[in-house]
JSON list of C-alpha atoms and ligand atoms in Angstrom, two decimals:
[
{"chain": "A", "resi": 627, "resn": "UNK", "atom": "CA", "xyz": [-66.62, 7.14, 62.94]},
{"chain": "A", "resi": 628, "resn": "UNK", "atom": "CA", "xyz": [-63.74, 4.63, 62.94]},
{"chain": "A", "resi": 629, "resn": "UNK", "atom": "CA", "xyz": [-63.13, 2.34, 65.93]},
{"chain": "A", "resi": 630, "resn": "UNK", "atom": "CA", "xyz": [-59.63, 3.79, 66.52]},
{"chain": "A", "resi": 631, "resn": "UNK", "atom": "CA", "xyz": [-61.00, 7.38, 66.50]},
{"chain": "A", "resi": 632, "resn": "UNK", "atom": "CA", "xyz": [-63.67, 6.40, 69.06]},
{"chain": "A", "resi": 633, "resn": "UNK", "atom": "CA", "xyz": [-60.97, 4.71, 71.18]},
{"chain": "A", "resi": 634, "resn": "UNK", "atom": "CA", "xyz": [-58.84, 7.88, 71.02]},
{"chain": "A", "resi": 635, "resn": "UNK", "atom": "CA", "xyz": [-61.84, 10.04, 72.05]},
{"chain": "A", "resi": 636, "resn": "UNK", "atom": "CA", "xyz": [-62.58, 7.74, 74.99]},
{"chain": "A", "resi": 637, "resn": "UNK", "atom": "CA", "xyz": [-58.94, 7.79, 76.09]},
{"chain": "A", "resi": 638, "resn": "UNK", "atom": "CA", "xyz": [-58.84, 11.61, 75.85]},
{"chain": "A", "resi": 639, "resn": "UNK", "atom": "CA", "xyz": [-62.04, 11.83, 77.89]},
{"chain": "A", "resi": 640, "resn": "UNK", "atom": "CA", "xyz": [-60.59, 9.48, 80.49]},
{"chain": "A", "resi": 641, "resn": "UNK", "atom": "CA", "xyz": [-57.32, 11.39, 80.68]},
{"chain": "A", "resi": 642, "resn": "UNK", "atom": "CA", "xyz": [-59.25, 14.63, 81.15]},
{"chain": "A", "resi": 643, "resn": "UNK", "atom": "CA", "xyz": [-61.38, 13.02, 83.87]},
{"chain": "A", "resi": 644, "resn": "UNK", "atom": "CA", "xyz": [-58.33, 11.86, 85.78]},
{"chain": "A", "resi": 645, "resn": "UNK", "atom": "CA", "xyz": [-56.61, 15.25, 85.40]},
{"chain": "A", "resi": 646, "resn": "UNK", "atom": "CA", "xyz": [-59.78, 16.88, 86.78]},
{"chain": "A", "resi": 647, "resn": "UNK", "atom": "CA", "xyz": [-59.89, 14.38, 89.66]},
{"chain": "A", "resi": 648, "resn": "UNK", "atom": "CA", "xyz": [-56.28, 15.20, 90.54]},
{"chain": "A", "resi": 649, "resn": "UNK", "atom": "CA", "xyz": [-56.90, 18.93, 90.28]},
{"chain": "A", "resi": 650, "resn": "UNK", "atom": "CA", "xyz": [-54.35, 19.28, 87.49]},
{"chain": "A", "resi": 651, "resn": "UNK", "atom": "CA", "xyz": [-57.23, 20.51, 85.34]},
{"chain": "A", "resi": 652, "resn": "UNK", "atom": "CA", "xyz": [-60.18, 22.60, 86.52]},
{"chain": "A", "resi": 653, "resn": "UNK", "atom": "CA", "xyz": [-63.33, 23.82, 84.72]},
{"chain": "A", "resi": 654, "resn": "UNK", "atom": "CA", "xyz": [-62.47, 27.50, 84.63]},
{"chain": "A", "resi": 655, "resn": "UNK", "atom": "CA", "xyz": [-65.36, 29.87, 84.03]},
{"chain": "A", "resi": 656, "resn": "UNK", "atom": "CA", "xyz": [-63.33, 33.06, 84.18]},
{"chain": "A", "resi": 657, "resn": "UNK", "atom": "CA", "xyz": [-60.19, 34.58, 85.66]},
{"chain": "A", "resi": 658, "resn": "UNK", "atom": "CA", "xyz": [-59.59, 38.27, 86.17]},
{"chain": "A", "resi": 659, "resn": "UNK", "atom": "CA", "xyz": [-57.54, 40.72, 88.17]},
{"chain": "A", "resi": 660, "resn": "UNK", "atom": "CA", "xyz": [-59.62, 43.13, 90.23]},
{"chain": "A", "resi": 661, "resn": "UNK", "atom": "CA", "xyz": [-60.27, 44.39, 93.75]},
{"chain": "A", "resi": 662, "resn": "UNK", "atom": "CA", "xyz": [-61.78, 42.11, 96.39]},
{"chain": "A", "resi": 663, "resn": "UNK", "atom": "CA", "xyz": [-65.06, 43.91, 96.97]},
{"chain": "A", "resi": 664, "resn": "UNK", "atom": "CA", "xyz": [-66.47, 42.21, 100.05]},
{"chain": "A", "resi": 665, "resn": "UNK", "atom": "CA", "xyz": [-65.68, 40.71, 103.42]},
{"chain": "A", "resi": 666, "resn": "UNK", "atom": "CA", "xyz": [-62.53, 40.95, 105.50]},
{"chain": "A", "resi": 667, "resn": "UNK", "atom": "CA", "xyz": [-60.17, 41.68, 102.58]},
{"chain": "A", "resi": 668, "resn": "UNK", "atom": "CA", "xyz": [-62.30, 44.40, 100.98]},
{"chain": "A", "resi": 669, "resn": "UNK", "atom": "CA", "xyz": [-60.19, 46.80, 98.96]},
{"chain": "A", "resi": 670, "resn": "UNK", "atom": "CA", "xyz": [-57.31, 44.40, 98.32]},
{"chain": "A", "resi": 671, "resn": "UNK", "atom": "CA", "xyz": [-56.11, 43.77, 94.76]},
{"chain": "A", "resi": 672, "resn": "UNK", "atom": "CA", "xyz": [-56.61, 40.09, 93.93]},
{"chain": "A", "resi": 673, "resn": "UNK", "atom": "CA", "xyz": [-56.63, 37.68, 91.01]},
{"chain": "A", "resi": 674, "resn": "UNK", "atom": "CA", "xyz": [-60.01, 35.92, 90.90]},
{"chain": "A", "resi": 675, "resn": "UNK", "atom": "CA", "xyz": [-60.32, 32.38, 89.57]},
{"chain": "A", "resi": 676, "resn": "UNK", "atom": "CA", "xyz": [-63.93, 31.32, 89.11]},
{"chain": "A", "resi": 677, "resn": "UNK", "atom": "CA", "xyz": [-64.43, 27.57, 88.84]},
{"chain": "A", "resi": 678, "resn": "UNK", "atom": "CA", "xyz": [-67.62, 26.18, 87.29]},
{"chain": "A", "resi": 679, "resn": "UNK", "atom": "CA", "xyz": [-69.98, 23.79, 89.05]},
{"chain": "A", "resi": 680, "resn": "UNK", "atom": "CA", "xyz": [-72.44, 24.32, 91.89]},
{"chain": "A", "resi": 681, "resn": "UNK", "atom": "CA", "xyz": [-75.46, 22.38, 93.12]},
{"chain": "A", "resi": 682, "resn": "UNK", "atom": "CA", "xyz": [-76.22, 24.45, 96.22]},
{"chain": "A", "resi": 683, "resn": "UNK", "atom": "CA", "xyz": [-79.10, 26.18, 94.42]},
{"chain": "A", "resi": 684, "resn": "UNK", "atom": "CA", "xyz": [-79.43, 29.63, 96.07]},
{"chain": "A", "resi": 685, "resn": "UNK", "atom": "CA", "xyz": [-82.46, 31.21, 94.38]},
{"chain": "A", "resi": 686, "resn": "UNK", "atom": "CA", "xyz": [-80.83, 34.67, 94.47]},
{"chain": "A", "resi": 687, "resn": "UNK", "atom": "CA", "xyz": [-77.50, 33.44, 93.05]},
{"chain": "A", "resi": 688, "resn": "UNK", "atom": "CA", "xyz": [-75.91, 36.09, 90.81]},
{"chain": "A", "resi": 689, "resn": "UNK", "atom": "CA", "xyz": [-73.68, 33.60, 88.95]},
{"chain": "A", "resi": 690, "resn": "UNK", "atom": "CA", "xyz": [-76.19, 30.95, 87.90]},
{"chain": "A", "resi": 691, "resn": "UNK", "atom": "CA", "xyz": [-74.24, 30.52, 84.66]},
{"chain": "A", "resi": 692, "resn": "UNK", "atom": "CA", "xyz": [-71.52, 28.89, 86.80]},
{"chain": "A", "resi": 693, "resn": "UNK", "atom": "CA", "xyz": [-73.75, 26.01, 87.94]},
{"chain": "A", "resi": 694, "resn": "UNK", "atom": "CA", "xyz": [-73.15, 23.59, 85.06]},
{"chain": "A", "resi": 695, "resn": "UNK", "atom": "CA", "xyz": [-69.45, 22.71, 85.18]},
{"chain": "A", "resi": 696, "resn": "UNK", "atom": "CA", "xyz": [-69.66, 21.10, 81.71]},
{"chain": "A", "resi": 697, "resn": "UNK", "atom": "CA", "xyz": [-70.19, 24.53, 80.16]},
{"chain": "A", "resi": 698, "resn": "UNK", "atom": "CA", "xyz": [-66.75, 25.67, 81.32]},
{"chain": "A", "resi": 699, "resn": "UNK", "atom": "CA", "xyz": [-63.58, 24.43, 79.63]},
{"chain": "A", "resi": 700, "resn": "UNK", "atom": "CA", "xyz": [-61.36, 22.00, 81.50]},
{"chain": "A", "resi": 701, "resn": "UNK", "atom": "CA", "xyz": [-58.19, 24.08, 81.75]},
{"chain": "A", "resi": 702, "resn": "UNK", "atom": "CA", "xyz": [-54.69, 23.11, 82.86]},
{"chain": "A", "resi": 703, "resn": "UNK", "atom": "CA", "xyz": [-54.19, 24.49, 86.38]},
{"chain": "A", "resi": 704, "resn": "UNK", "atom": "CA", "xyz": [-50.60, 25.42, 85.48]},
{"chain": "A", "resi": 705, "resn": "UNK", "atom": "CA", "xyz": [-51.74, 27.99, 82.93]},
{"chain": "A", "resi": 706, "resn": "UNK", "atom": "CA", "xyz": [-54.07, 29.63, 85.47]},
{"chain": "A", "resi": 707, "resn": "UNK", "atom": "CA", "xyz": [-51.29, 29.62, 88.08]},
{"chain": "A", "resi": 708, "resn": "UNK", "atom": "CA", "xyz": [-48.94, 31.38, 85.63]},
{"chain": "A", "resi": 709, "resn": "UNK", "atom": "CA", "xyz": [-51.58, 33.98, 84.81]},
{"chain": "A", "resi": 710, "resn": "UNK", "atom": "CA", "xyz": [-52.24, 34.65, 88.50]},
{"chain": "A", "resi": 711, "resn": "UNK", "atom": "CA", "xyz": [-48.55, 34.91, 89.39]},
{"chain": "A", "resi": 712, "resn": "UNK", "atom": "CA", "xyz": [-47.96, 37.45, 86.63]},
{"chain": "A", "resi": 713, "resn": "UNK", "atom": "CA", "xyz": [-50.66, 39.75, 88.04]},
{"chain": "A", "resi": 714, "resn": "UNK", "atom": "CA", "xyz": [-51.15, 39.48, 91.78]},
{"chain": "A", "resi": 715, "resn": "UNK", "atom": "CA", "xyz": [-49.93, 38.65, 95.26]},
{"chain": "A", "resi": 716, "resn": "UNK", "atom": "CA", "xyz": [-53.34, 37.36, 96.36]},
{"chain": "A", "resi": 717, "resn": "UNK", "atom": "CA", "xyz": [-55.59, 34.87, 94.61]},
{"chain": "A", "resi": 718, "resn": "UNK", "atom": "CA", "xyz": [-59.27, 34.38, 95.39]},
{"chain": "A", "resi": 719, "resn": "UNK", "atom": "CA", "xyz": [-60.67, 31.04, 94.26]},
{"chain": "A", "resi": 720, "resn": "UNK", "atom": "CA", "xyz": [-64.43, 31.24, 93.91]},
{"chain": "A", "resi": 721, "resn": "UNK", "atom": "CA", "xyz": [-67.30, 29.71, 91.94]},
{"chain": "A", "resi": 722, "resn": "UNK", "atom": "CA", "xyz": [-69.66, 28.16, 91.62]},
{"chain": "A", "resi": 723, "resn": "UNK", "atom": "CA", "xyz": [-68.73, 26.00, 94.57]},
{"chain": "A", "resi": 724, "resn": "UNK", "atom": "CA", "xyz": [-64.95, 25.57, 94.25]},
{"chain": "A", "resi": 725, "resn": "UNK", "atom": "CA", "xyz": [-64.73, 22.77, 96.84]},
{"chain": "A", "resi": 726, "resn": "UNK", "atom": "CA", "xyz": [-66.47, 20.45, 94.37]},
{"chain": "A", "resi": 727, "resn": "UNK", "atom": "CA", "xyz": [-62.96, 20.15, 92.94]},
{"chain": "A", "resi": 728, "resn": "UNK", "atom": "CA", "xyz": [-59.60, 19.00, 94.25]},
{"chain": "A", "resi": 729, "resn": "UNK", "atom": "CA", "xyz": [-57.79, 22.26, 95.04]},
{"chain": "A", "resi": 730, "resn": "UNK", "atom": "CA", "xyz": [-54.60, 20.80, 96.55]},
{"chain": "A", "resi": 731, "resn": "UNK", "atom": "CA", "xyz": [-52.43, 21.20, 93.46]},
{"chain": "A", "resi": 732, "resn": "UNK", "atom": "CA", "xyz": [-53.45, 24.73, 92.51]},
{"chain": "A", "resi": 733, "resn": "UNK", "atom": "CA", "xyz": [-53.15, 26.14, 96.04]},
{"chain": "A", "resi": 734, "resn": "UNK", "atom": "CA", "xyz": [-49.81, 24.43, 96.79]},
{"chain": "A", "resi": 735, "resn": "UNK", "atom": "CA", "xyz": [-48.41, 25.73, 93.51]},
{"chain": "A", "resi": 736, "resn": "UNK", "atom": "CA", "xyz": [-49.69, 29.26, 94.12]},
{"chain": "A", "resi": 737, "resn": "UNK", "atom": "CA", "xyz": [-48.23, 29.31, 97.61]},
{"chain": "A", "resi": 738, "resn": "UNK", "atom": "CA", "xyz": [-44.88, 27.99, 96.37]},
{"chain": "A", "resi": 739, "resn": "UNK", "atom": "CA", "xyz": [-44.77, 31.05, 94.10]},
{"chain": "A", "resi": 740, "resn": "UNK", "atom": "CA", "xyz": [-45.36, 33.30, 97.13]},
{"chain": "A", "resi": 741, "resn": "UNK", "atom": "CA", "xyz": [-49.05, 34.03, 96.48]},
{"chain": "A", "resi": 742, "resn": "UNK", "atom": "CA", "xyz": [-51.66, 34.13, 99.23]},
{"chain": "A", "resi": 743, "resn": "UNK", "atom": "CA", "xyz": [-54.53, 31.73, 98.65]},
{"chain": "A", "resi": 744, "resn": "UNK", "atom": "CA", "xyz": [-58.07, 32.75, 99.57]},
{"chain": "A", "resi": 745, "resn": "UNK", "atom": "CA", "xyz": [-61.29, 30.84, 98.96]},
{"chain": "A", "resi": 746, "resn": "UNK", "atom": "CA", "xyz": [-64.97, 31.81, 98.91]},
{"chain": "A", "resi": 747, "resn": "UNK", "atom": "CA", "xyz": [-67.03, 28.71, 99.64]},
{"chain": "A", "resi": 748, "resn": "UNK", "atom": "CA", "xyz": [-70.38, 27.52, 100.91]},
{"chain": "A", "resi": 749, "resn": "UNK", "atom": "CA", "xyz": [-68.48, 24.74, 102.71]},
{"chain": "A", "resi": 750, "resn": "UNK", "atom": "CA", "xyz": [-70.87, 22.13, 101.35]},
{"chain": "A", "resi": 751, "resn": "UNK", "atom": "CA", "xyz": [-68.07, 19.86, 100.08]},
{"chain": "A", "resi": 752, "resn": "UNK", "atom": "CA", "xyz": [-64.95, 18.37, 101.70]},
{"chain": "A", "resi": 753, "resn": "UNK", "atom": "CA", "xyz": [-62.15, 20.81, 102.31]},
{"chain": "A", "resi": 754, "resn": "UNK", "atom": "CA", "xyz": [-59.19, 20.49, 99.94]},
{"chain": "A", "resi": 755, "resn": "UNK", "atom": "CA", "xyz": [-56.38, 22.95, 99.30]},
{"chain": "A", "resi": 756, "resn": "UNK", "atom": "CA", "xyz": [-53.95, 24.90, 101.48]},
{"chain": "A", "resi": 757, "resn": "UNK", "atom": "CA", "xyz": [-55.40, 28.25, 102.44]},
{"chain": "A", "resi": 758, "resn": "UNK", "atom": "CA", "xyz": [-54.22, 31.55, 103.84]},
{"chain": "A", "resi": 759, "resn": "UNK", "atom": "CA", "xyz": [-57.86, 32.65, 104.12]},
{"chain": "A", "resi": 760, "resn": "UNK", "atom": "CA", "xyz": [-61.11, 30.71, 104.11]},
{"chain": "A", "resi": 761, "resn": "UNK", "atom": "CA", "xyz": [-64.25, 32.79, 103.69]},
{"chain": "A", "resi": 762, "resn": "UNK", "atom": "CA", "xyz": [-67.21, 30.55, 104.48]},
{"chain": "A", "resi": 763, "resn": "UNK", "atom": "CA", "xyz": [-70.56, 31.75, 103.22]},
{"chain": "A", "resi": 764, "resn": "UNK", "atom": "CA", "xyz": [-72.97, 29.04, 104.39]},
{"chain": "A", "resi": 765, "resn": "UNK", "atom": "CA", "xyz": [-76.25, 28.33, 102.63]},
{"chain": "A", "resi": 766, "resn": "UNK", "atom": "CA", "xyz": [-79.42, 26.83, 104.10]},
{"chain": "A", "resi": 767, "resn": "UNK", "atom": "CA", "xyz": [-80.00, 24.63, 101.05]},
{"chain": "A", "resi": 768, "resn": "UNK", "atom": "CA", "xyz": [-76.77, 22.65, 101.58]},
{"chain": "A", "resi": 769, "resn": "UNK", "atom": "CA", "xyz": [-75.18, 23.18, 104.97]},
{"chain": "A", "resi": 770, "resn": "UNK", "atom": "CA", "xyz": [-71.44, 23.49, 105.49]},
{"chain": "A", "resi": 771, "resn": "UNK", "atom": "CA", "xyz": [-69.36, 20.51, 106.55]},
{"chain": "A", "resi": 772, "resn": "UNK", "atom": "CA", "xyz": [-67.84, 20.56, 110.05]},
{"chain": "A", "resi": 773, "resn": "UNK", "atom": "CA", "xyz": [-64.15, 20.73, 108.96]},
{"chain": "A", "resi": 774, "resn": "UNK", "atom": "CA", "xyz": [-64.85, 23.84, 106.87]},
{"chain": "A", "resi": 775, "resn": "UNK", "atom": "CA", "xyz": [-66.70, 25.50, 109.78]},
{"chain": "A", "resi": 776, "resn": "UNK", "atom": "CA", "xyz": [-63.73, 24.79, 112.07]},
{"chain": "A", "resi": 777, "resn": "UNK", "atom": "CA", "xyz": [-61.13, 26.02, 109.57]},
{"chain": "A", "resi": 778, "resn": "UNK", "atom": "CA", "xyz": [-62.97, 29.21, 108.47]},
{"chain": "A", "resi": 779, "resn": "UNK", "atom": "CA", "xyz": [-61.19, 32.52, 109.06]},
{"chain": "A", "resi": 780, "resn": "UNK", "atom": "CA", "xyz": [-64.29, 34.44, 108.08]},
{"chain": "A", "resi": 781, "resn": "UNK", "atom": "CA", "xyz": [-68.00, 33.66, 108.26]},
{"chain": "A", "resi": 782, "resn": "UNK", "atom": "CA", "xyz": [-69.99, 35.76, 105.81]},
{"chain": "A", "resi": 783, "resn": "UNK", "atom": "CA", "xyz": [-73.74, 35.26, 105.96]},
{"chain": "A", "resi": 784, "resn": "UNK", "atom": "CA", "xyz": [-75.92, 36.71, 103.22]},
{"chain": "A", "resi": 785, "resn": "UNK", "atom": "CA", "xyz": [-79.00, 38.44, 104.60]},
{"chain": "A", "resi": 786, "resn": "UNK", "atom": "CA", "xyz": [-81.95, 38.10, 102.24]},
{"chain": "A", "resi": 787, "resn": "UNK", "atom": "CA", "xyz": [-84.71, 38.28, 104.85]},
{"chain": "A", "resi": 788, "resn": "UNK", "atom": "CA", "xyz": [-85.11, 38.59, 108.62]},
{"chain": "A", "resi": 789, "resn": "UNK", "atom": "CA", "xyz": [-84.87, 34.82, 109.20]},
{"chain": "A", "resi": 790, "resn": "UNK", "atom": "CA", "xyz": [-81.28, 34.94, 108.02]},
{"chain": "A", "resi": 791, "resn": "UNK", "atom": "CA", "xyz": [-80.16, 36.62, 111.27]},
{"chain": "A", "resi": 792, "resn": "UNK", "atom": "CA", "xyz": [-81.16, 33.46, 113.13]},
{"chain": "A", "resi": 793, "resn": "UNK", "atom": "CA", "xyz": [-79.34, 31.31, 110.59]},
{"chain": "A", "resi": 794, "resn": "UNK", "atom": "CA", "xyz": [-76.27, 33.55, 110.99]},
{"chain": "A", "resi": 795, "resn": "UNK", "atom": "CA", "xyz": [-76.20, 33.00, 114.75]},
{"chain": "A", "resi": 796, "resn": "UNK", "atom": "CA", "xyz": [-76.64, 29.23, 114.33]},
{"chain": "A", "resi": 797, "resn": "UNK", "atom": "CA", "xyz": [-73.63, 29.13, 112.01]},
{"chain": "A", "resi": 798, "resn": "UNK", "atom": "CA", "xyz": [-71.57, 31.48, 114.21]},
{"chain": "A", "resi": 799, "resn": "UNK", "atom": "CA", "xyz": [-72.00, 29.02, 117.09]},
{"chain": "A", "resi": 800, "resn": "UNK", "atom": "CA", "xyz": [-70.16, 26.40, 115.02]},
{"chain": "A", "resi": 801, "resn": "UNK", "atom": "CA", "xyz": [-67.07, 28.34, 113.90]},
{"chain": "A", "resi": 802, "resn": "UNK", "atom": "CA", "xyz": [-63.88, 28.87, 115.87]},
{"chain": "A", "resi": 803, "resn": "UNK", "atom": "CA", "xyz": [-63.47, 31.76, 118.34]},
{"chain": "A", "resi": 804, "resn": "UNK", "atom": "CA", "xyz": [-61.07, 33.67, 116.07]},
{"chain": "A", "resi": 805, "resn": "UNK", "atom": "CA", "xyz": [-63.38, 33.56, 113.03]},
{"chain": "A", "resi": 806, "resn": "UNK", "atom": "CA", "xyz": [-64.40, 37.04, 111.82]},
{"chain": "A", "resi": 807, "resn": "UNK", "atom": "CA", "xyz": [-68.18, 37.44, 111.56]},
{"chain": "A", "resi": 808, "resn": "UNK", "atom": "CA", "xyz": [-69.84, 39.36, 108.70]},
{"chain": "A", "resi": 809, "resn": "UNK", "atom": "CA", "xyz": [-73.41, 40.03, 107.64]},
{"chain": "A", "resi": 810, "resn": "UNK", "atom": "CA", "xyz": [-73.88, 41.05, 104.02]},
{"chain": "A", "resi": 811, "resn": "UNK", "atom": "CA", "xyz": [-77.12, 42.23, 102.43]},
{"chain": "A", "resi": 812, "resn": "UNK", "atom": "CA", "xyz": [-78.19, 40.26, 99.38]},
{"chain": "A", "resi": 813, "resn": "UNK", "atom": "CA", "xyz": [-77.77, 42.76, 96.54]},
{"chain": "A", "resi": 814, "resn": "UNK", "atom": "CA", "xyz": [-81.41, 42.88, 95.35]},
{"chain": "A", "resi": 815, "resn": "UNK", "atom": "CA", "xyz": [-82.60, 43.36, 98.96]},
{"chain": "A", "resi": 816, "resn": "UNK", "atom": "CA", "xyz": [-79.92, 45.80, 100.06]},
{"chain": "A", "resi": 817, "resn": "UNK", "atom": "CA", "xyz": [-82.22, 48.80, 100.48]},
{"chain": "A", "resi": 818, "resn": "UNK", "atom": "CA", "xyz": [-84.51, 46.84, 102.79]},
{"chain": "A", "resi": 819, "resn": "UNK", "atom": "CA", "xyz": [-81.94, 44.74, 104.68]},
{"chain": "A", "resi": 820, "resn": "UNK", "atom": "CA", "xyz": [-78.99, 47.15, 105.11]},
{"chain": "A", "resi": 821, "resn": "UNK", "atom": "CA", "xyz": [-80.69, 49.29, 107.80]},
{"chain": "A", "resi": 822, "resn": "UNK", "atom": "CA", "xyz": [-81.63, 46.10, 109.67]},
{"chain": "A", "resi": 823, "resn": "UNK", "atom": "CA", "xyz": [-78.04, 44.86, 109.49]},
{"chain": "A", "resi": 824, "resn": "UNK", "atom": "CA", "xyz": [-76.70, 48.22, 110.71]},
{"chain": "A", "resi": 825, "resn": "UNK", "atom": "CA", "xyz": [-79.04, 48.05, 113.68]},
{"chain": "A", "resi": 826, "resn": "UNK", "atom": "CA", "xyz": [-78.16, 44.39, 114.35]},
{"chain": "A", "resi": 827, "resn": "UNK", "atom": "CA", "xyz": [-74.39, 45.02, 114.25]},
{"chain": "A", "resi": 828, "resn": "UNK", "atom": "CA", "xyz": [-74.71, 47.95, 116.66]},
{"chain": "A", "resi": 829, "resn": "UNK", "atom": "CA", "xyz": [-76.57, 45.71, 119.08]},
{"chain": "A", "resi": 830, "resn": "UNK", "atom": "CA", "xyz": [-74.31, 42.69, 118.44]},
{"chain": "A", "resi": 831, "resn": "UNK", "atom": "CA", "xyz": [-70.85, 44.15, 117.82]},
{"chain": "A", "resi": 832, "resn": "UNK", "atom": "CA", "xyz": [-69.18, 40.76, 117.38]},
{"chain": "A", "resi": 833, "resn": "UNK", "atom": "CA", "xyz": [-70.63, 41.05, 113.85]},
{"chain": "A", "resi": 834, "resn": "UNK", "atom": "CA", "xyz": [-69.47, 43.45, 111.12]},
{"chain": "A", "resi": 835, "resn": "UNK", "atom": "CA", "xyz": [-71.26, 44.54, 107.99]},
{"chain": "A", "resi": 836, "resn": "UNK", "atom": "CA", "xyz": [-69.90, 43.56, 104.58]},
{"chain": "A", "resi": 837, "resn": "UNK", "atom": "CA", "xyz": [-71.01, 45.37, 101.44]},
{"chain": "A", "resi": 838, "resn": "UNK", "atom": "CA", "xyz": [-70.47, 44.35, 97.84]},
{"chain": "A", "resi": 839, "resn": "UNK", "atom": "CA", "xyz": [-68.34, 47.41, 97.16]},
{"chain": "A", "resi": 840, "resn": "UNK", "atom": "CA", "xyz": [-67.24, 46.13, 93.73]},
{"chain": "A", "resi": 841, "resn": "UNK", "atom": "CA", "xyz": [-70.86, 46.52, 92.58]},
{"chain": "A", "resi": 842, "resn": "UNK", "atom": "CA", "xyz": [-70.91, 50.14, 93.76]},
{"chain": "A", "resi": 843, "resn": "UNK", "atom": "CA", "xyz": [-67.53, 50.67, 92.04]},
{"chain": "A", "resi": 844, "resn": "UNK", "atom": "CA", "xyz": [-68.85, 48.99, 88.90]},
{"chain": "A", "resi": 845, "resn": "UNK", "atom": "CA", "xyz": [-65.92, 46.60, 88.64]},
{"chain": "A", "resi": 846, "resn": "UNK", "atom": "CA", "xyz": [-66.05, 42.80, 88.29]},
{"chain": "B", "resi": 1423, "resn": "SF4", "atom": "S1", "xyz": [-73.36, 28.64, 96.55]},
{"chain": "B", "resi": 1423, "resn": "SF4", "atom": "FE1", "xyz": [-72.72, 30.47, 95.43]},
{"chain": "B", "resi": 1423, "resn": "SF4", "atom": "S2", "xyz": [-72.59, 29.83, 93.25]},
{"chain": "B", "resi": 1423, "resn": "SF4", "atom": "FE2", "xyz": [-73.73, 28.25, 94.36]},
{"chain": "B", "resi": 1423, "resn": "SF4", "atom": "S3", "xyz": [-75.88, 28.82, 94.07]},
{"chain": "B", "resi": 1423, "resn": "SF4", "atom": "FE3", "xyz": [-75.24, 29.72, 96.03]},
{"chain": "B", "resi": 1423, "resn": "SF4", "atom": "S4", "xyz": [-74.53, 31.81, 95.52]},
{"chain": "B", "resi": 1423, "resn": "SF4", "atom": "FE4", "xyz": [-74.64, 30.62, 93.58]}
]
């Protein structure tokens, strides 16, 4: 390999790194237009942008292939923004853990085109981006940061076992008064946990139940 070729490779790598740091590029795992299946906006058509990278380590995670950001191509945010704007009025940015990346540029650009910006996050990283809706789904393995708890419009706690009700209440005590509260059965445990959630919500009506309706509908 010639010295000038190596220099060019290093420069390209560096340029890509700085574009990623500025949020002008993002490691995009997939993007698709579908129906939001869960939480407060269930049933709404939305363009999903899934960004690679997550170190939160939920053992029941159903998108483990998202964890290694290096496996997902660094993509110009502008091309994703164009794709979203040609399909939808609402964009859901998800992961992986999307807050591992700088989301200021993509969300400002989407909003300037009249799109609503929603995020699904564990809250484990600093809040970036301008959001119409923040869905915080906190995880015990890496707790949410205070600014995300305060800014959340929706708290969605995944119920895998009975201990998760206690965790849900601990997290609910930290969000703002106008935050919507949801309990959602973890998919593989739904037959066992759904009746417990139904009972819990009837006794504690500040909570609502969220179901992964997209899985019942067999859509992405
Ligand atoms: S935070 Fe989300 S993407 Fe990360 S491990 Fe947990 S469920 Fe998976």
